[in-house]
Short mmCIF file of C-alpha atoms in Angstrom, two decimals:
data_model
loop_
_atom_site.label_atom_id
_atom_site.label_comp_id
_atom_site.label_asym_id
_atom_site.label_seq_id
_atom_site.Cartn_x
_atom_site.Cartn_y
_atom_site.Cartn_z
CA MET A 1 82.74 82.90 82.62
CA ASP A 2 83.25 86.67 82.72
CA LEU A 3 83.02 87.91 86.40
CA GLU A 4 82.15 91.42 85.37
CA LEU A 5 84.71 92.77 86.91
CA ASN A 6 86.08 95.55 84.28
CA GLY A 7 86.03 98.59 86.15
CA LYS A 8 85.73 97.52 89.24
CA VAL A 9 87.54 99.33 91.59
CA MET A 10 88.58 97.14 94.25
CA LEU A 11 90.63 97.75 97.69
CA VAL A 12 92.37 95.32 99.21
CA THR A 13 94.41 95.28 102.40
CA GLY A 14 98.07 93.60 102.65
CA GLY A 15 97.75 93.40 99.01
CA GLU A 16 101.35 94.01 98.50
CA GLY A 17 102.43 90.44 99.57
CA GLY A 18 101.11 86.59 100.07
CA ILE A 19 97.58 85.88 99.24
CA GLY A 20 96.63 90.17 99.67
CA GLU A 21 99.03 89.87 95.91
CA ALA A 22 97.15 87.09 94.21
CA ILE A 23 94.25 88.99 94.48
CA VAL A 24 95.63 92.29 93.30
CA LYS A 25 97.15 90.29 90.58
CA GLY A 26 93.54 88.58 89.82
CA ILE A 27 91.90 91.68 90.06
CA ALA A 28 94.05 93.16 87.71
CA ALA A 29 93.57 89.75 85.08
CA GLU A 30 90.01 90.49 85.11
CA ASN A 31 90.46 93.86 84.14
CA GLY A 32 89.39 95.53 87.47
CA ILE A 33 91.30 98.02 89.41
CA PRO A 34 93.23 96.82 92.66
CA ILE A 35 93.89 99.46 94.62
CA ILE A 36 96.91 98.28 97.04
CA VAL A 37 96.89 98.98 100.91
CA GLY A 38 99.62 98.06 103.22
CA ARG A 39 103.24 99.33 104.87
CA ALA A 40 105.42 97.48 102.55
CA GLN A 41 106.51 100.51 100.28
CA LYS A 42 109.07 98.65 98.15
CA ASN A 43 106.78 95.51 97.66
CA GLY A 44 104.07 97.94 96.78
CA GLU A 45 105.41 100.18 94.40
CA TYR A 46 107.25 97.17 92.55
CA LEU A 47 103.74 95.67 91.70
CA GLN A 48 101.84 98.93 91.40
CA LYS A 49 105.26 99.24 88.42
CA CYS A 50 104.81 95.54 86.91
CA LEU A 51 100.97 95.84 86.95
CA ARG A 52 100.92 99.16 85.08
CA ASN A 53 103.91 97.92 82.62
CA LYS A 54 101.56 95.35 81.64
CA GLY A 55 98.76 97.96 81.15
CA HIS A 56 96.66 97.58 83.98
CA ASP A 57 95.24 100.55 85.89
CA CYS A 58 96.22 100.14 89.78
CA LEU A 59 97.19 102.25 92.78
CA PHE A 60 99.40 101.46 95.58
CA ILE A 61 98.78 103.44 98.88
CA GLN A 62 101.66 103.20 101.50
CA THR A 63 99.57 102.80 104.56
CA GLU A 64 99.87 102.03 108.52
CA LEU A 65 96.57 100.15 109.12
CA THR A 66 97.03 100.58 112.75
CA GLU A 67 96.04 104.20 112.36
CA LEU A 68 93.02 105.42 112.10
CA ALA A 69 94.23 108.48 110.09
CA GLN A 70 95.99 106.42 107.64
CA CYS A 71 92.76 103.88 106.94
CA GLN A 72 91.06 107.41 106.11
CA ARG A 73 93.84 108.53 104.06
CA ALA A 74 93.78 105.33 101.93
CA VAL A 75 89.66 105.59 101.11
CA ASP A 76 90.42 109.29 100.47
CA ILE A 77 93.11 109.01 97.89
CA THR A 78 90.83 105.76 96.19
CA LEU A 79 88.03 108.15 96.25
CA GLU A 80 89.79 110.99 94.67
CA HIS A 81 91.43 109.11 91.94
CA TYR A 82 88.42 107.09 91.09
CA GLY A 83 85.52 108.42 93.11
CA LYS A 84 83.79 105.08 94.14
CA ILE A 85 84.99 101.94 95.81
CA ASP A 86 83.04 98.65 94.45
CA VAL A 87 84.76 95.95 96.78
CA LEU A 88 86.44 96.18 99.90
CA ILE A 89 88.80 93.05 100.83
CA ASN A 90 90.28 92.93 104.46
CA ASN A 91 93.45 90.99 103.99
CA ALA A 92 95.96 92.18 106.26
CA GLY A 93 97.14 90.44 109.05
CA PHE A 94 99.88 88.08 110.43
CA ASN A 95 100.01 85.69 113.10
CA ASP A 96 102.40 87.42 115.75
CA LYS A 97 102.28 84.22 118.37
CA VAL A 98 100.80 86.17 121.23
CA GLY A 99 99.86 83.26 123.56
CA LEU A 100 98.08 82.87 126.95
CA GLU A 101 101.08 81.52 128.66
CA GLU A 102 103.80 83.66 127.42
CA GLY A 103 101.97 86.95 126.11
CA ASN A 104 100.67 89.57 128.06
CA VAL A 105 97.52 91.99 127.93
CA THR A 106 99.70 94.75 126.08
CA ASP A 107 100.85 92.19 123.17
CA PHE A 108 97.32 90.94 122.95
CA VAL A 109 95.39 94.20 122.59
CA HIS A 110 98.64 95.21 119.96
CA SER A 111 97.74 91.97 118.33
CA LEU A 112 94.06 92.84 117.97
CA GLU A 113 95.04 96.32 116.73
CA SER A 114 97.36 94.55 114.14
CA ASN A 115 94.57 92.00 112.75
CA LEU A 116 91.43 92.72 113.58
CA VAL A 117 90.47 96.75 113.90
CA HIS A 118 91.68 97.83 111.09
CA TYR A 119 89.16 95.38 109.85
CA PHE A 120 86.53 97.23 111.16
CA ASN A 121 88.01 101.02 110.46
CA MET A 122 88.17 100.51 106.41
CA ALA A 123 84.55 98.88 106.58
CA LYS A 124 83.73 101.79 108.27
CA LEU A 125 85.48 104.43 106.18
CA ALA A 126 84.39 102.86 102.84
CA LEU A 127 80.72 102.13 103.70
CA PRO A 128 79.47 105.44 102.59
CA ALA A 129 81.42 104.82 98.98
CA LEU A 130 80.12 100.72 98.82
CA LYS A 131 76.03 102.12 100.12
CA GLN A 132 76.68 104.11 96.27
CA SER A 133 78.23 101.50 94.74
CA LYS A 134 75.90 98.60 96.47
CA GLY A 135 79.66 96.64 96.50
CA ASN A 136 80.52 94.11 99.17
CA ILE A 137 82.99 93.46 101.51
CA ILE A 138 85.21 90.10 101.83
CA ASN A 139 87.18 89.05 105.07
CA ILE A 140 89.71 86.96 104.91
CA SER A 141 89.91 85.10 107.91
CA SER A 142 92.05 81.68 108.92
CA LYS A 143 91.34 77.92 110.27
CA THR A 144 91.95 79.19 113.44
CA ALA A 145 89.35 80.87 114.37
CA LEU A 146 87.68 77.52 114.09
CA THR A 147 90.27 74.88 115.34
CA GLY A 148 92.68 76.68 117.37
CA GLN A 149 96.56 76.42 117.10
CA GLY A 150 97.84 77.07 120.67
CA GLY A 151 100.14 79.80 121.46
CA THR A 152 98.57 82.03 119.47
CA SER A 153 95.59 84.22 121.07
CA GLY A 154 95.94 87.33 119.86
CA TYR A 155 95.46 86.26 116.17
CA VAL A 156 93.05 83.62 116.73
CA ALA A 157 91.01 86.02 118.78
CA SER A 158 90.92 88.00 115.78
CA LYS A 159 90.12 85.81 113.24
CA SER A 160 87.37 84.82 115.50
CA ALA A 161 85.93 88.00 115.66
CA GLN A 162 86.36 89.16 111.90
CA LEU A 163 84.00 85.68 111.14
CA GLY A 164 81.50 87.14 113.84
CA LEU A 165 81.50 90.72 112.15
CA THR A 166 80.86 88.97 108.92
CA ARG A 167 77.36 87.41 109.97
CA GLU A 168 76.76 90.89 111.88
CA TRP A 169 77.56 93.36 109.21
CA ALA A 170 75.79 91.28 106.50
CA VAL A 171 72.34 91.57 108.52
CA GLU A 172 73.42 95.56 109.32
CA LEU A 173 73.96 96.02 105.10
CA LEU A 174 70.91 94.05 104.01
CA LYS A 175 68.95 97.27 103.60
CA TYR A 176 72.01 98.61 101.62
CA ASP A 177 71.96 95.83 99.27
CA ILE A 178 75.82 95.08 100.34
CA ARG A 179 77.16 91.35 100.38
CA VAL A 180 79.64 90.60 103.15
CA ASN A 181 81.32 87.29 103.06
CA ALA A 182 84.37 85.57 104.65
CA VAL A 183 87.13 83.46 103.28
CA ILE A 184 88.95 81.02 105.19
CA PRO A 185 92.13 79.65 104.41
CA ALA A 186 93.89 76.91 106.17
CA GLU A 187 97.92 75.77 104.81
CA VAL A 188 98.53 78.44 102.22
CA LEU A 189 102.44 78.64 100.41
CA THR A 190 103.18 82.30 101.13
CA PRO A 191 106.70 83.53 101.70
CA HIS A 192 105.41 84.22 105.17
CA TYR A 193 105.15 80.30 105.38
CA GLU A 194 107.96 79.53 103.88
CA LYS A 195 109.95 80.86 105.83
CA TRP A 196 108.12 79.48 109.04
CA ILE A 197 108.82 76.06 107.59
CA SER A 198 111.91 76.70 106.73
CA SER A 199 113.26 77.61 110.41
CA PHE A 200 112.84 74.13 111.58
CA ASN A 201 116.07 72.02 111.41
CA ASN A 202 114.09 68.83 109.52
CA SER A 203 111.63 71.09 107.32
CA GLN A 204 110.96 68.80 104.46
CA GLU A 205 109.69 66.07 107.26
CA ARG A 206 107.49 68.87 108.82
CA MET A 207 106.62 70.38 105.41
CA GLN A 208 105.74 66.40 104.90
CA GLU A 209 103.18 66.18 107.93
CA ILE A 210 101.37 69.00 107.37
CA LEU A 211 100.88 68.10 103.40
CA GLN A 212 99.38 64.29 104.69
CA ASN A 213 96.96 66.21 106.64
CA ILE A 214 95.61 68.03 103.90
CA PRO A 215 92.75 65.67 102.61
CA PHE A 216 92.64 66.66 99.06
CA GLN A 217 95.47 65.85 97.17
CA ASN A 218 97.73 65.79 100.28
CA ARG A 219 99.03 69.74 98.69
CA MET A 220 99.22 73.39 100.21
CA THR A 221 96.05 75.42 98.66
CA LYS A 222 97.83 77.66 96.08
CA ARG A 223 97.44 81.68 96.82
CA SER A 224 95.61 81.96 93.21
CA GLU A 225 92.85 79.46 94.62
CA ILE A 226 92.03 81.74 97.22
CA ALA A 227 91.89 84.88 95.19
CA ASP A 228 89.92 82.89 92.56
CA MET A 229 87.21 82.58 95.29
CA VAL A 230 87.27 86.54 96.20
CA LEU A 231 86.94 86.85 92.58
CA PHE A 232 84.10 85.33 92.29
CA LEU A 233 82.77 86.70 95.84
CA SER A 234 83.22 90.13 94.82
CA SER A 235 81.27 89.46 91.15
CA ASN A 236 77.75 89.18 90.68
CA ARG A 237 78.23 85.73 89.80
CA SER A 238 78.05 85.45 93.19
CA SER A 239 75.10 87.84 93.46
CA HIS A 240 72.69 86.34 96.39
CA VAL A 241 75.29 84.82 98.42
CA THR A 242 75.87 86.85 101.98
CA GLY A 243 77.00 85.96 105.30
CA GLN A 244 78.78 82.95 104.16
CA PHE A 245 82.33 81.58 105.57
CA VAL A 246 83.80 79.82 102.34
CA HIS A 247 86.56 77.04 103.14
CA VAL A 248 89.20 77.14 100.63
CA ASP A 249 91.09 74.34 102.28
CA GLY A 250 91.38 71.31 100.30
CA GLY A 251 89.18 70.05 103.05
CA TYR A 252 91.19 70.13 105.88
CA VAL A 253 89.02 71.93 108.37
CA HIS A 254 85.80 69.75 107.75
CA LEU A 255 87.11 66.36 106.65
CA ASP A 256 88.65 63.58 109.27
CA ARG A 257 92.16 63.26 109.79
CA SER A 258 92.32 59.26 109.59
CA ILE A 259 90.99 59.46 105.95
CA HIS A 260 94.54 60.75 105.05
CA SER A 261 96.26 57.59 104.63
CA LEU A 262 93.28 56.52 102.03
CA ASN A 263 95.25 58.75 99.39
CA ALA A 264 98.04 59.97 100.40
CA PRO A 265 101.80 58.55 98.42
CA PRO A 266 104.17 57.87 99.82
CA LYS A 267 106.28 60.08 101.74
CA SER A 268 109.24 59.69 99.81
CA GLU A 269 106.66 60.84 96.94
CA VAL A 270 105.40 64.17 99.27
CA VAL A 271 106.74 66.88 97.16
CA PRO A 272 106.02 70.54 98.37
CA THR A 273 104.12 72.85 96.09
CA LYS A 274 106.09 75.77 94.95
#
C-alpha cells in the first residue's frame, strides 16, 4: 500500500533514538522527509548521516525541548529549509520515576516540563504551518496513562494529559481539517528498556514474567510496529480518523491477564525479542 508520504515534511521529537528513531527510519523508507528534533547530538547527527548516505532527505536539529526558544528555533529551521510542515509527531519523553512518596513538587513540575509541556509548545508553534498543509498531529503516549505503574506520578500525569490534549485538539482543529490522534505503546524493547531490564539481578526471569503478561504471542512490541501505525495515521489512508487512542501493544491493556496461560509457551521456551 502506498501511504502517499512522498515529500511530506514530518517533524519527530525525540527522533534520534528509541521509538522515535524507528519512526524516522519508517518515514524515510516511505520517501517522506523526517525532521529529527532532540538533544542527543551524536545520535542525531549519526542517524542523519546514515539516512543521507542512503539517498534520503532528512534534517537533524539539536533541540532542548524544555526550552520554548529552542522549540521555536526547530520549527523556524524546518520552515526555512522546506517551507512547510505536514505532520508533527510528539514523541520525546522518558519515565523519570518521580513518584508521590519519594518525589516533591519541584521534581513533579520538572517531569511535566520534560514530558508534557513541549507537546503543547511544539503543537502551538507548528500550528500555522499545519493549517496551511491541513496536516496532522500524532501524540505518542503510554499505557501507564491508563493502567498506572506506581512511583511515576510525573510521567503518568504527563501521559494522561497527552491523551486529553489529543481529544481536545482534535475538536479544536476540526475547522482546519487537521487530524489529531494518539498512539499508545505498552512494552516496547527500546535501548532504554533494555538498560532498565538489565539492572535486575534476575533480568532473564523478570523478562519472562513481562512477556507472559503480553497476550498476543507473548512478545514485546517491536519499535517498527509502533512506527508503522504512526505512518498509517500520518497518511491519507487514515483520512477519516481523528481523536483516536490507538493501542499497539499485543492486547496488553485490554485483554485479561488470566488468558496468558492459554497460549504461553513453557518458560524454558520464552526468549526475549532482540
